[in-house]
Amino acid sequence: MGPAREDDPYGVLGVSPQAGDEEITDAYHRLVRTAHPDAGGAEPERLAAVVAAYRVLRQRRRRESPREPARTGTDVPVAVRPARPRGPDLVAGPVRYHGPA
């Protein structure tokens, strides 16, 4: 496989377009381990490209799966609670005195 282009998420992760979810995730984890600053191979640009590529492919997988249609702001149910009457923040009840026994 040739050099990875930034606009080709499959090339950045080094997988084929026919790759399954598990293969994409494995490639992502492998590349993050090599490019992460804590691993000693600090490559911030490469790490950012890998994370961005995985984000695109993960979202594409989600979009391809059947799900309920997205809701708009007009059909989202909103619960409105009635306002509570405000009273004192602290209420102390009667106090009993228990004198010496």
PDB file of C-alpha atoms in Angstrom:
ATOM      1  CA  MET A   1       0.000   0.000   0.000  1.00  0.00           C
ATOM      2  CA  GLY A   2       1.375   3.458  -0.919  1.00  0.00           C
ATOM      3  CA  PRO A   3       1.685   6.483   1.324  1.00  0.00           C
ATOM      4  CA  ALA A   4      -1.496   7.346   3.188  1.00  0.00           C
ATOM      5  CA  ARG A   5      -3.351  10.463   2.138  1.00  0.00           C
ATOM      6  CA  GLU A   6      -4.991  12.519   4.861  1.00  0.00           C
ATOM      7  CA  ASP A   7      -8.345  12.447   3.034  1.00  0.00           C
ATOM      8  CA  ASP A   8      -8.377   8.629   2.779  1.00  0.00           C
ATOM      9  CA  PRO A   9      -9.266   7.229   6.215  1.00  0.00           C
ATOM     10  CA  TYR A  10      -8.737   3.641   5.047  1.00  0.00           C
ATOM     11  CA  GLY A  11      -5.214   4.509   3.888  1.00  0.00           C
ATOM     12  CA  VAL A  12      -4.402   6.302   7.150  1.00  0.00           C
ATOM     13  CA  LEU A  13      -5.403   3.210   9.135  1.00  0.00           C
ATOM     14  CA  GLY A  14      -3.805   0.872   6.600  1.00  0.00           C
ATOM     15  CA  VAL A  15      -6.910  -1.230   5.961  1.00  0.00           C
ATOM     16  CA  SER A  16      -8.899  -2.002   2.822  1.00  0.00           C
ATOM     17  CA  PRO A  17     -12.321  -0.452   2.154  1.00  0.00           C
ATOM     18  CA  GLN A  18     -13.822  -3.919   2.613  1.00  0.00           C
ATOM     19  CA  ALA A  19     -12.411  -4.166   6.164  1.00  0.00           C
ATOM     20  CA  GLY A  20     -14.818  -5.064   8.920  1.00  0.00           C
ATOM     21  CA  ASP A  21     -15.423  -3.174  12.143  1.00  0.00           C
ATOM     22  CA  GLU A  22     -13.080  -5.403  14.137  1.00  0.00           C
ATOM     23  CA  GLU A  23     -10.203  -4.998  11.668  1.00  0.00           C
ATOM     24  CA  ILE A  24     -10.648  -1.210  11.640  1.00  0.00           C
ATOM     25  CA  THR A  25     -10.683  -1.072  15.439  1.00  0.00           C
ATOM     26  CA  ASP A  26      -7.602  -3.302  15.696  1.00  0.00           C
ATOM     27  CA  ALA A  27      -5.699  -1.114  13.225  1.00  0.00           C
ATOM     28  CA  TYR A  28      -6.726   2.006  15.145  1.00  0.00           C
ATOM     29  CA  HIS A  29      -5.526   0.602  18.480  1.00  0.00           C
ATOM     30  CA  ARG A  30      -2.245  -0.575  16.976  1.00  0.00           C
ATOM     31  CA  LEU A  31      -1.509   2.814  15.399  1.00  0.00           C
ATOM     32  CA  VAL A  32      -2.506   4.780  18.504  1.00  0.00           C
ATOM     33  CA  ARG A  33      -0.103   2.705  20.582  1.00  0.00           C
ATOM     34  CA  THR A  34       2.783   3.520  18.236  1.00  0.00           C
ATOM     35  CA  ALA A  35       2.046   7.251  17.751  1.00  0.00           C
ATOM     36  CA  HIS A  36       0.964   8.181  21.287  1.00  0.00           C
ATOM     37  CA  PRO A  37       3.318  10.476  23.243  1.00  0.00           C
ATOM     38  CA  ASP A  38       3.210   8.185  26.298  1.00  0.00           C
ATOM     39  CA  ALA A  39       4.541   5.311  24.196  1.00  0.00           C
ATOM     40  CA  GLY A  40       7.737   7.194  23.374  1.00  0.00           C
ATOM     41  CA  GLY A  41       6.901   7.594  19.703  1.00  0.00           C
ATOM     42  CA  ALA A  42       5.493  11.114  19.957  1.00  0.00           C
ATOM     43  CA  GLU A  43       3.983  11.854  16.555  1.00  0.00           C
ATOM     44  CA  PRO A  44       1.165  14.330  17.258  1.00  0.00           C
ATOM     45  CA  GLU A  45       0.294  14.901  13.588  1.00  0.00           C
ATOM     46  CA  ARG A  46       0.149  11.167  12.893  1.00  0.00           C
ATOM     47  CA  LEU A  47      -1.904  10.569  16.048  1.00  0.00           C
ATOM     48  CA  ALA A  48      -4.377  13.288  15.050  1.00  0.00           C
ATOM     49  CA  ALA A  49      -4.717  11.772  11.563  1.00  0.00           C
ATOM     50  CA  VAL A  50      -5.327   8.283  12.992  1.00  0.00           C
ATOM     51  CA  VAL A  51      -7.966   9.536  15.445  1.00  0.00           C
ATOM     52  CA  ALA A  52      -9.706  11.552  12.716  1.00  0.00           C
ATOM     53  CA  ALA A  53      -9.704   8.581  10.328  1.00  0.00           C
ATOM     54  CA  TYR A  54     -11.153   6.267  12.973  1.00  0.00           C
ATOM     55  CA  ARG A  55     -13.823   8.826  13.846  1.00  0.00           C
ATOM     56  CA  VAL A  56     -14.920   8.973  10.194  1.00  0.00           C
ATOM     57  CA  LEU A  57     -14.989   5.209   9.729  1.00  0.00           C
ATOM     58  CA  ARG A  58     -16.736   4.591  13.035  1.00  0.00           C
ATOM     59  CA  GLN A  59     -19.453   7.120  12.153  1.00  0.00           C
ATOM     60  CA  ARG A  60     -19.828   5.652   8.679  1.00  0.00           C
ATOM     61  CA  ARG A  61     -20.422   2.247  10.245  1.00  0.00           C
ATOM     62  CA  ARG A  62     -23.075   3.730  12.494  1.00  0.00           C
ATOM     63  CA  ARG A  63     -24.766   5.506   9.605  1.00  0.00           C
ATOM     64  CA  GLU A  64     -24.970   2.284   7.614  1.00  0.00           C
ATOM     65  CA  SER A  65     -26.765   0.451  10.420  1.00  0.00           C
ATOM     66  CA  PRO A  66     -30.563   0.733  10.548  1.00  0.00           C
ATOM     67  CA  ARG A  67     -31.835   3.016  13.285  1.00  0.00           C
ATOM     68  CA  GLU A  68     -34.756   5.265  14.055  1.00  0.00           C
ATOM     69  CA  PRO A  69     -34.953   8.556  12.163  1.00  0.00           C
ATOM     70  CA  ALA A  70     -33.318  11.551  13.761  1.00  0.00           C
ATOM     71  CA  ARG A  71     -35.580  13.813  15.756  1.00  0.00           C
ATOM     72  CA  THR A  72     -35.826  17.487  15.113  1.00  0.00           C
ATOM     73  CA  GLY A  73     -36.232  20.154  17.740  1.00  0.00           C
ATOM     74  CA  THR A  74     -39.994  20.342  17.143  1.00  0.00           C
ATOM     75  CA  ASP A  75     -40.842  16.710  17.860  1.00  0.00           C
ATOM     76  CA  VAL A  76     -38.628  16.134  20.905  1.00  0.00           C
ATOM     77  CA  PRO A  77     -40.765  15.799  24.038  1.00  0.00           C
ATOM     78  CA  VAL A  78     -39.850  18.238  26.782  1.00  0.00           C
ATOM     79  CA  ALA A  79     -40.923  17.811  30.391  1.00  0.00           C
ATOM     80  CA  VAL A  80     -41.714  21.032  32.210  1.00  0.00           C
ATOM     81  CA  ARG A  81     -41.994  20.935  35.977  1.00  0.00           C
ATOM     82  CA  PRO A  82     -44.243  23.376  37.763  1.00  0.00           C
ATOM     83  CA  ALA A  83     -42.377  25.943  39.837  1.00  0.00           C
ATOM     84  CA  ARG A  84     -42.025  25.115  43.516  1.00  0.00           C
ATOM     85  CA  PRO A  85     -43.146  27.726  45.972  1.00  0.00           C
ATOM     86  CA  ARG A  86     -40.037  29.201  47.543  1.00  0.00           C
ATOM     87  CA  GLY A  87     -39.810  29.104  51.289  1.00  0.00           C
ATOM     88  CA  PRO A  88     -36.938  29.387  53.698  1.00  0.00           C
ATOM     89  CA  ASP A  89     -33.896  27.309  52.747  1.00  0.00           C
ATOM     90  CA  LEU A  90     -33.579  25.839  56.250  1.00  0.00           C
ATOM     91  CA  VAL A  91     -36.426  24.872  58.518  1.00  0.00           C
ATOM     92  CA  ALA A  92     -35.796  23.825  62.132  1.00  0.00           C
ATOM     93  CA  GLY A  93     -38.494  22.069  64.118  1.00  0.00           C
ATOM     94  CA  PRO A  94     -39.174  22.235  67.831  1.00  0.00           C
ATOM     95  CA  VAL A  95     -36.240  21.357  70.036  1.00  0.00           C
ATOM     96  CA  ARG A  96     -36.691  19.287  73.195  1.00  0.00           C
ATOM     97  CA  TYR A  97     -34.617  19.994  76.212  1.00  0.00           C
ATOM     98  CA  HIS A  98     -33.526  16.935  78.109  1.00  0.00           C
ATOM     99  CA  GLY A  99     -32.291  18.252  81.375  1.00  0.00           C
ATOM    100  CA  PRO A 100     -30.015  16.455  83.814  1.00  0.00           C
ATOM    101  CA  ALA A 101     -31.264  13.024  84.623  1.00  0.00           C
TER     102      ALA A 101
END
